[in-house]
Coordinates of C-alpha atoms in Angstrom, one line a residue:
M30 CA 115.6 119.0 22.8
K31 CA 114.1 116.9 20.0
L32 CA 112.5 114.8 22.8
M33 CA 110.1 117.8 23.4
N34 CA 108.5 117.2 20.0
S35 CA 106.9 114.1 21.3
P36 CA 103.0 114.3 21.5
L37 CA 103.3 112.7 24.9
L38 CA 105.1 115.8 26.3
A39 CA 102.8 118.4 24.6
S40 CA 101.0 120.9 26.7
R41 CA 97.4 120.1 27.5
I42 CA 96.5 123.8 27.1
K43 CA 95.6 124.6 23.5
S44 CA 93.6 127.8 23.9
E45 CA 95.0 131.2 22.9
N46 CA 93.4 132.6 26.0
V47 CA 94.0 131.6 29.6
T48 CA 91.7 128.7 30.6
K49 CA 90.2 127.6 33.9
S50 CA 92.2 124.3 33.9
E51 CA 95.3 126.4 33.3
K52 CA 94.6 128.5 36.4
W53 CA 93.6 125.8 38.7
L54 CA 95.9 123.0 37.7
G55 CA 98.9 124.8 36.2
Y56 CA 99.2 127.8 38.5
L57 CA 97.4 126.9 41.7
L58 CA 97.8 123.1 42.3
G59 CA 100.8 122.3 40.1
P60 CA 103.5 124.3 41.9
A61 CA 102.2 123.3 45.3
G62 CA 104.6 120.4 45.8
A63 CA 107.9 122.2 45.1
L64 CA 106.7 125.4 46.8
L65 CA 105.6 123.4 49.9
L66 CA 109.0 121.7 50.1
N67 CA 110.7 125.1 49.7
A68 CA 108.5 126.8 52.3
V69 CA 109.3 124.0 54.8
L70 CA 113.0 124.4 54.1
A71 CA 112.9 128.2 54.4
T72 CA 111.4 127.9 57.9
Y73 CA 112.8 124.7 59.3
L74 CA 116.1 123.7 57.5
N75 CA 118.1 126.0 59.7
V76 CA 116.2 124.7 62.7
Y77 CA 117.3 121.2 61.6
Y78 CA 120.9 122.3 61.4
T79 CA 120.9 124.1 64.7
D80 CA 118.6 121.9 66.8
V81 CA 118.7 118.4 65.4
L82 CA 122.3 118.3 64.0
N83 CA 123.5 120.8 66.6
L84 CA 125.9 122.5 64.1
T85 CA 125.8 125.9 65.8
P86 CA 129.0 125.4 67.7
L87 CA 130.8 123.7 64.8
W88 CA 134.2 125.3 64.1
G89 CA 133.4 128.0 66.7
G90 CA 130.2 129.0 65.0
V91 CA 132.0 129.7 61.7
F92 CA 130.5 126.8 59.7
L93 CA 126.8 127.9 59.8
T94 CA 127.8 131.5 59.3
V95 CA 130.1 131.0 56.3
F96 CA 128.8 128.0 54.4
P97 CA 125.4 129.5 53.4
I98 CA 127.1 132.6 52.1
V99 CA 129.7 130.7 50.1
S100 CA 127.1 128.3 48.8
K101 CA 125.1 131.2 47.3
I102 CA 128.1 132.2 45.2
L103 CA 127.8 128.9 43.4
D104 CA 124.0 129.4 43.3
A105 CA 124.4 132.8 41.7
I106 CA 126.6 131.4 39.0
T107 CA 124.1 128.6 38.2
N108 CA 121.3 131.1 38.0
V109 CA 123.2 133.1 35.4
V110 CA 124.0 129.9 33.4
M111 CA 120.4 128.7 33.7
G112 CA 119.1 132.1 32.5
Q113 CA 121.3 131.9 29.4
I114 CA 120.3 128.3 28.8
I115 CA 116.6 129.2 28.9
D116 CA 117.0 132.1 26.6
R117 CA 118.7 129.8 24.1
T118 CA 116.2 126.9 24.4
R119 CA 114.0 126.4 21.3
T120 CA 111.3 123.8 21.5
K121 CA 107.7 123.5 20.5
E122 CA 106.8 123.5 24.2
G123 CA 108.6 126.8 24.8
K124 CA 111.9 127.8 26.4
A125 CA 111.2 127.5 30.1
R126 CA 108.7 124.7 30.4
P127 CA 111.1 121.9 29.2
W128 CA 113.3 122.7 32.2
L129 CA 110.2 122.6 34.5
L130 CA 109.8 119.0 33.4
L131 CA 113.4 118.1 34.3
S132 CA 113.1 119.8 37.7
A133 CA 110.1 117.5 38.5
F134 CA 112.6 114.7 39.0
L135 CA 115.6 116.6 40.4
V136 CA 113.8 118.5 43.2
P137 CA 112.5 115.4 45.1
A138 CA 115.9 113.5 44.8
T139 CA 118.0 116.3 46.1
G140 CA 115.4 117.3 48.8
I141 CA 115.8 113.9 50.4
L142 CA 119.6 114.2 50.4
L143 CA 119.3 117.4 52.5
F144 CA 118.2 115.5 55.6
T145 CA 119.9 112.1 55.3
V146 CA 123.1 113.4 56.9
P147 CA 125.1 110.4 58.2
E148 CA 125.9 109.9 61.8
S149 CA 129.6 110.5 61.6
S150 CA 132.4 113.0 62.4
D151 CA 131.8 116.7 62.3
A152 CA 133.9 116.9 59.1
V153 CA 131.7 114.3 57.3
K154 CA 128.5 116.0 58.5
A155 CA 129.8 119.4 57.2
I156 CA 130.8 117.9 53.8
W157 CA 127.4 116.2 53.4
V158 CA 125.5 119.4 54.4
M159 CA 127.5 121.5 51.9
I160 CA 127.1 119.1 49.0
S161 CA 123.4 118.3 49.6
Y162 CA 122.6 122.0 50.1
N163 CA 124.2 123.0 46.8
L164 CA 122.7 120.1 44.9
F165 CA 119.3 121.2 46.0
Y166 CA 119.6 125.0 45.8
S167 CA 122.3 125.6 43.3
F168 CA 121.1 122.9 40.9
A169 CA 117.6 121.3 41.2
Y170 CA 115.7 124.2 42.7
T171 CA 117.4 126.8 40.5
I172 CA 116.1 124.9 37.5
F173 CA 112.6 124.7 38.9
N174 CA 112.5 128.3 40.2
M175 CA 113.8 129.9 37.0
S176 CA 111.3 128.1 34.8
H177 CA 108.4 128.4 37.3
N178 CA 108.8 132.1 37.8
L179 CA 108.8 132.7 34.0
M180 CA 105.4 131.1 33.5
V181 CA 103.5 134.3 34.3
P182 CA 105.5 136.6 32.1
L183 CA 105.5 134.1 29.2
S184 CA 101.9 133.0 29.6
T185 CA 100.2 136.0 27.9
R186 CA 100.4 139.7 27.2
D187 CA 96.9 140.4 28.4
S188 CA 97.3 142.4 31.6
T189 CA 94.0 141.1 33.1
Q190 CA 94.8 137.5 32.4
R191 CA 98.4 137.9 33.5
G192 CA 97.3 139.5 36.7
G193 CA 94.9 136.7 37.4
L194 CA 97.6 134.1 36.9
S195 CA 99.9 136.0 39.2
V196 CA 97.2 135.9 41.9
F197 CA 96.6 132.2 41.5
N198 CA 100.4 131.6 41.6
Q199 CA 100.6 133.5 44.9
I200 CA 97.6 131.8 46.4
T201 CA 99.6 128.6 46.2
T202 CA 102.7 130.2 47.8
I203 CA 100.6 131.7 50.6
M204 CA 98.7 128.5 51.2
M205 CA 101.9 126.5 51.5
S206 CA 103.7 128.9 53.8
G207 CA 100.8 130.6 55.5
I208 CA 98.6 127.6 56.2
L209 CA 100.5 124.3 56.0
V210 CA 103.9 125.4 57.2
A211 CA 102.8 128.2 59.6
L212 CA 99.8 126.4 61.0
I213 CA 99.9 122.6 60.6
F214 CA 103.6 122.3 61.3
P215 CA 103.8 124.2 64.6
M216 CA 100.5 122.8 65.9
V217 CA 100.8 119.2 64.9
I218 CA 104.0 118.1 63.2
M219 CA 106.8 119.9 65.2
P220 CA 105.5 118.7 68.6
M221 CA 105.4 115.2 67.1
I222 CA 108.9 115.0 65.6
G223 CA 110.8 117.2 68.1
V224 CA 114.5 116.8 67.4
D225 CA 114.2 113.1 66.4
K226 CA 116.4 112.9 63.2
S227 CA 114.7 109.7 61.9
K228 CA 111.2 111.4 62.0
W229 CA 112.6 114.4 60.2
I230 CA 114.0 112.2 57.5
T231 CA 110.7 110.4 57.1
L232 CA 108.7 113.6 56.9
M233 CA 111.0 115.3 54.4
T234 CA 111.1 112.3 52.2
I235 CA 107.3 112.3 51.9
L236 CA 107.2 116.0 51.1
S237 CA 110.0 115.6 48.5
I238 CA 108.3 112.8 46.7
L239 CA 105.0 114.8 46.7
A240 CA 106.7 117.4 44.5
L241 CA 107.1 115.0 41.5
P242 CA 103.5 114.5 40.3
L243 CA 102.5 118.0 41.1
T244 CA 105.3 119.6 39.2
L245 CA 104.5 117.4 36.2
M246 CA 101.0 118.8 36.5
E247 CA 102.4 122.4 36.3
Y248 CA 104.3 121.4 33.2
F249 CA 101.4 119.9 31.3
F250 CA 98.8 122.6 32.2
T251 CA 100.8 125.7 31.3
K252 CA 101.6 127.4 28.0
E253 CA 104.1 130.0 26.7
R254 CA 102.0 132.2 24.5
V255 CA 104.5 135.1 24.4
T256 CA 107.3 132.7 23.2
Q257 CA 105.0 131.4 20.4
E258 CA 104.1 134.8 19.0
A259 CA 104.8 135.3 15.3
G260 CA 107.9 137.4 14.8
H261 CA 108.9 136.9 18.4
E262 CA 112.6 137.5 18.9
E263 CA 114.8 136.4 21.7
A264 CA 118.0 138.1 22.9
K265 CA 121.0 136.4 21.4
L266 CA 123.5 138.9 22.9
P267 CA 126.3 137.8 25.3
F268 CA 125.2 137.9 28.9
V269 CA 127.4 140.9 29.7
K270 CA 125.6 143.0 27.0
Q271 CA 122.2 141.8 28.2
L272 CA 123.2 143.0 31.7
K273 CA 124.1 146.4 30.3
I274 CA 120.7 146.7 28.7
L275 CA 118.9 145.5 31.9
F276 CA 120.8 147.9 34.1
T277 CA 120.4 151.0 31.9
D278 CA 116.6 150.7 32.1
K279 CA 115.4 152.7 35.1
Y280 CA 112.3 150.4 35.7
M281 CA 114.4 147.2 35.8
I282 CA 116.9 148.9 38.2
L283 CA 114.1 150.0 40.4
M284 CA 112.5 146.6 40.3
Y285 CA 115.7 144.8 41.3
V286 CA 116.4 147.3 44.1
Y287 CA 112.8 146.9 45.3
F288 CA 113.1 143.1 45.3
F289 CA 116.5 143.2 47.0
V290 CA 115.2 145.3 49.9
Y291 CA 112.1 143.3 50.3
T292 CA 114.0 140.0 50.2
V293 CA 116.4 141.1 52.9
G294 CA 113.6 141.8 55.3
V295 CA 111.4 138.8 54.5
T296 CA 114.3 136.3 54.6
L297 CA 115.4 137.4 58.1
K298 CA 111.8 137.4 59.2
N299 CA 111.3 133.8 58.0
L300 CA 114.5 132.7 59.7
G301 CA 113.4 134.3 62.9
L302 CA 109.8 133.1 63.0
V303 CA 110.3 129.7 64.8
Y304 CA 112.9 131.1 67.2
Y305 CA 110.7 134.1 68.0
C306 CA 107.7 132.0 68.8
N307 CA 109.8 129.5 70.7
Y308 CA 111.7 131.9 72.9
V309 CA 110.2 135.4 72.9
L310 CA 106.4 135.0 72.7
G311 CA 106.0 131.4 73.8
T312 CA 107.7 128.2 74.7
Y313 CA 109.6 125.6 72.6
N314 CA 107.2 123.8 70.2
D315 CA 104.2 124.6 72.3
G316 CA 101.9 124.2 69.3
I317 CA 100.0 127.4 70.1
T318 CA 102.1 130.6 69.8
Q319 CA 103.3 130.1 66.2
M320 CA 99.8 129.0 65.2
L321 CA 98.3 132.2 66.7
V322 CA 100.9 134.4 65.0
S323 CA 100.3 132.7 61.7
V324 CA 96.5 132.6 61.9
I325 CA 96.0 136.3 62.9
G326 CA 98.8 137.5 60.7
G327 CA 97.6 135.3 57.8
I328 CA 93.9 136.2 57.7
P329 CA 94.6 139.2 55.5
M330 CA 96.2 136.9 52.9
G331 CA 92.8 135.1 52.5
I332 CA 91.0 138.4 52.2
G333 CA 93.5 139.5 49.6
I334 CA 92.5 136.7 47.1
F335 CA 89.3 138.7 46.5
A336 CA 90.4 142.3 47.2
V337 CA 93.9 142.9 45.8
W338 CA 93.4 142.5 42.0
P339 CA 90.2 144.7 41.8
L340 CA 92.1 147.4 43.7
A341 CA 95.2 147.0 41.5
K342 CA 93.0 147.3 38.4
R343 CA 91.4 150.5 39.6
F344 CA 94.3 152.3 41.2
G345 CA 97.3 150.6 39.6
K346 CA 99.6 147.8 40.9
R347 CA 102.3 150.2 41.9
N348 CA 100.1 152.6 43.8
V349 CA 98.3 149.9 45.8
T350 CA 101.6 148.2 46.6
M351 CA 103.2 151.5 47.7
W352 CA 100.5 152.4 50.1
G353 CA 100.4 148.9 51.4
F354 CA 104.0 149.2 52.5
V355 CA 103.1 152.2 54.7
L356 CA 100.8 149.9 56.7
Y357 CA 103.5 147.2 56.5
A358 CA 106.0 149.5 58.3
V359 CA 103.5 150.6 60.9
G360 CA 102.5 147.1 61.8
S361 CA 106.1 146.0 62.1
L362 CA 106.9 148.9 64.4
I363 CA 104.0 148.0 66.7
C364 CA 105.3 144.4 66.9
W365 CA 108.9 145.6 67.6
I366 CA 108.0 148.0 70.4
F367 CA 105.8 145.4 72.1
S368 CA 107.8 142.3 71.0
H369 CA 107.0 140.3 74.2
N370 CA 103.2 141.1 74.3
L371 CA 101.4 138.4 72.4
V372 CA 98.1 140.3 72.0
I373 CA 99.7 143.5 70.6
V374 CA 102.1 141.5 68.4
L375 CA 99.0 139.7 66.9
I376 CA 97.4 143.1 66.2
G377 CA 100.6 144.4 64.6
Q378 CA 101.0 141.3 62.5
F379 CA 97.4 141.7 61.2
I380 CA 98.1 145.3 60.2
K381 CA 101.5 144.4 58.6
N382 CA 100.1 141.6 56.5
I383 CA 97.2 143.8 55.2
G384 CA 99.9 146.1 54.0
G385 CA 101.9 143.3 52.4
L386 CA 98.9 141.9 50.4
P387 CA 99.5 143.8 47.2
C388 CA 103.2 142.9 47.1
S389 CA 102.4 139.2 47.7
Y390 CA 99.8 139.0 44.9
V391 CA 100.8 141.3 42.1
F392 CA 104.6 141.4 42.2
M393 CA 105.2 139.0 39.3
A394 CA 102.6 140.9 37.2
L395 CA 104.5 144.1 37.8
F396 CA 107.8 142.4 37.0
A397 CA 106.2 141.2 33.7
D398 CA 105.2 144.8 32.9
C399 CA 108.8 145.9 33.2
L400 CA 109.8 143.1 30.8
D401 CA 107.3 144.2 28.3
H402 CA 108.5 147.8 28.6
L403 CA 112.1 146.7 28.1
E404 CA 111.0 144.7 25.0
W405 CA 109.2 147.8 23.6
K406 CA 112.3 149.9 24.3
K407 CA 114.9 147.4 22.8
D408 CA 112.8 145.2 20.6
L409 CA 114.2 142.1 22.4
R410 CA 113.0 139.6 25.0
M411 CA 115.5 138.9 27.8
D412 CA 113.3 136.8 30.1
G413 CA 116.1 134.4 31.1
A414 CA 118.7 137.0 31.8
A415 CA 116.2 139.2 33.7
M416 CA 114.9 136.2 35.7
S417 CA 118.5 135.1 36.5
I418 CA 119.2 138.5 38.1
Y419 CA 115.9 138.2 40.1
N420 CA 116.9 134.7 41.3
I421 CA 120.4 135.7 42.1
I422 CA 119.0 138.4 44.4
A423 CA 116.7 135.8 46.0
V424 CA 119.2 133.1 46.5
A425 CA 122.1 135.4 47.5
M426 CA 120.0 137.1 50.2
V427 CA 118.9 133.7 51.5
G428 CA 122.5 132.7 51.9
I429 CA 123.8 136.0 53.2
M430 CA 120.9 136.5 55.7
T431 CA 121.1 132.9 56.9
G432 CA 124.8 133.4 57.6
V433 CA 124.1 136.8 59.3
F434 CA 121.3 135.3 61.4
N435 CA 123.4 132.3 62.5
W436 CA 126.3 134.6 63.2
M437 CA 124.1 136.8 65.4
L438 CA 122.7 133.8 67.2
A439 CA 126.2 132.4 67.8
K440 CA 127.6 135.7 69.0
A441 CA 124.6 136.3 71.3
G442 CA 125.1 132.9 72.9
Y443 CA 122.2 130.8 71.4
L444 CA 121.6 127.5 73.3
A445 CA 120.2 124.6 71.3
P446 CA 117.7 122.2 73.0
I447 CA 119.1 119.0 74.5
T448 CA 117.6 115.5 74.6
A449 CA 117.7 113.3 77.7
N450 CA 116.5 109.9 78.8
G451 CA 114.1 111.2 81.4
A452 CA 114.0 114.0 84.0
A453 CA 116.9 112.8 86.0
D454 CA 119.2 112.6 83.0
A455 CA 118.1 116.1 81.9
A456 CA 118.7 117.6 85.4
A457 CA 122.2 116.2 85.4
K458 CA 123.0 117.7 82.0
L459 CA 121.6 121.1 83.1
A460 CA 123.6 121.1 86.3
Q461 CA 126.8 120.0 84.5
N462 CA 126.6 122.9 82.0
G463 CA 125.0 125.6 84.2
W464 CA 121.9 125.8 82.0
T465 CA 118.4 126.6 83.0
A466 CA 115.4 124.8 81.4
Q467 CA 112.8 127.0 79.7
V468 CA 110.0 124.9 81.3
A469 CA 110.2 123.0 84.5
L470 CA 111.3 119.4 83.8
E471 CA 108.2 117.9 85.5
N472 CA 106.0 119.8 83.1
L473 CA 107.7 118.4 79.9
K474 CA 106.0 115.5 78.1
P475 CA 108.4 112.9 76.8
A476 CA 108.1 111.5 73.2
A477 CA 106.6 108.1 72.5
D478 CA 110.0 106.5 72.8
G479 CA 110.6 108.2 76.2
V480 CA 113.1 110.8 75.0
L481 CA 112.7 114.2 76.6
T482 CA 113.4 117.4 74.6
V483 CA 114.5 120.2 76.9
A484 CA 114.6 123.8 75.5
L485 CA 117.0 126.1 77.4
Q486 CA 116.4 129.6 78.7
Q487 CA 118.1 131.9 76.3
P488 CA 120.3 134.9 77.2
S489 CA 118.6 138.3 76.8
A490 CA 121.0 139.1 73.9
V491 CA 119.6 136.1 72.0
T492 CA 116.0 137.2 72.4
S493 CA 116.9 140.8 71.3
V494 CA 118.5 139.4 68.1
I495 CA 115.5 137.2 67.4
S496 CA 113.1 140.1 67.9
F497 CA 115.0 142.3 65.5
A498 CA 115.1 139.5 62.9
F499 CA 111.4 138.8 63.0
V500 CA 109.8 142.2 63.6
G501 CA 112.4 144.9 63.7
L502 CA 114.2 145.0 60.4
E503 CA 111.0 145.2 58.3
V504 CA 110.2 148.6 59.9
F505 CA 113.1 149.9 57.9
T506 CA 112.6 147.9 54.7
G507 CA 108.9 148.9 54.6
I508 CA 109.9 152.6 54.6
A509 CA 112.5 152.0 52.0
L510 CA 110.1 150.2 49.7
V511 CA 107.6 153.1 49.8
A512 CA 110.4 155.4 48.5
I513 CA 111.4 153.0 45.7
L514 CA 107.9 152.3 44.5
F515 CA 107.2 156.1 44.2
F516 CA 109.4 156.1 41.1
L517 CA 108.2 152.8 39.6
N518 CA 105.5 154.1 37.3
V519 CA 105.9 151.6 34.5
E520 CA 102.2 151.1 34.1
K521 CA 101.7 154.7 32.8
N522 CA 102.3 154.0 29.1
L523 CA 102.2 150.2 29.2
P524 CA 99.0 149.6 27.1
K525 CA 100.4 151.8 24.3
E526 CA 103.8 150.0 24.4
Q527 CA 102.1 146.5 24.3
A528 CA 100.0 147.5 21.3
E529 CA 103.2 148.6 19.5
I530 CA 105.0 145.4 20.3
K531 CA 102.1 143.4 18.8
V532 CA 102.2 145.5 15.7
R533 CA 105.9 144.9 15.3
H534 CA 105.5 141.1 15.8
A535 CA 102.7 141.0 13.2
A536 CA 104.8 142.8 10.7
D537 CA 107.9 140.6 11.4
G538 CA 105.7 137.5 11.1
A539 CA 104.3 138.7 7.8
A540 CA 107.7 139.5 6.4
L541 CA 109.0 136.0 7.5
T542 CA 106.1 134.3 5.7
E543 CA 106.7 136.3 2.5
G544 CA 110.4 135.3 2.6
E545 CA 109.6 131.6 3.0
E546 CA 107.1 131.8 0.1
A547 CA 109.7 133.5 -2.1

């Protein structure tokens, strides 16, 4: 890591307090490229596998069920390894930021590989999908995500400044997933690319390359002030012992359980979004239904930029988040009961997303509070180990829930769209297989190259599965999260604990200086 001593790689942030350029360039704009790519993948990669590559029936539906779950075992291992590497990294630029720099080049390269699956046998396609998927998620994105998520906890101990950075960080996430992916994609991009593989590859190559300069911006306009504190001590214990410490602290346990439950619900919802809008509320890639669900449901996210942090400062991050999840569960229940009624679903989505505001904007600040409490309790920083467990939960649930979702689709009898060279060819394919088109063939508009994309009428079992995935499960996760947060009162003694940590570090720094002088 001697390379990190080069002035060319030095952070452009020199201030001991959080600056405007740090907020806007390092935490708002910088992460946008990688987060946009990840948001697109979270919503559409499975659609690419099921609808473009038509992998749902592969090996009797087993492939898309098992491969995401197995892949996440490797992803979990690499998260542990990456957490240990970060905790043992010592550079002038910090311990997490150097890996952010490396990820700027790895994420675009592996992102492109995800979609350039060769036209070959099913076995070759399966091998390519497995390798490219793990190169991206288990390697490149793990490096980015670990280092990126540690920027808020390592940026400062000032609760107000840390909270502000957490909000800026989440604005980017919400802008990418709630505006570009949820609005622009269903309205403009998806109707344009349909199930044309070459168009998918072109689009995803552009998005992947975009991540490079923006991630470099995040690297240059962030700073690890906590790492640079005098007397700061990192955990040098074996990972197993660090785990024991983490899982004997009640607040860390509650935080991980909270994140686990939340991630299960959100992951299944994200997987179900496109299918729900295509087959339950609207028609395939109609450009309207998903836009309406995203706009009405996403309006509260814009309001939250101004409202959440003042409320959290006054009433506490835990309290605001807990009561928010009451609304979250109520809104989800409304959507589930009236899952085929667009107007009522939009109302339910609005209520649900108001309830989800606090979680979206202040989660990482609350996680950082738990890390500070643990440092006060054990006199050790274990950011890498703590974040590796956080990321293991995130990636494991993505794999597991993707497998579960695909298994439910396959068992329910999901029918992927077909392509045809005109209405006559489509009618022949429908008659041959006993399928029914979702929309009459004469009402379908062919692509510029004349290819017709025909979505099929899904069995009722499929629409029930999709409705549960998108709106049903979060009724139960919302209720569970209220119960968990009731006990997560880490903020109660935090100011006193942070003051004691600073006193310890000052004393340790003074002792170290005296020793060097002697």
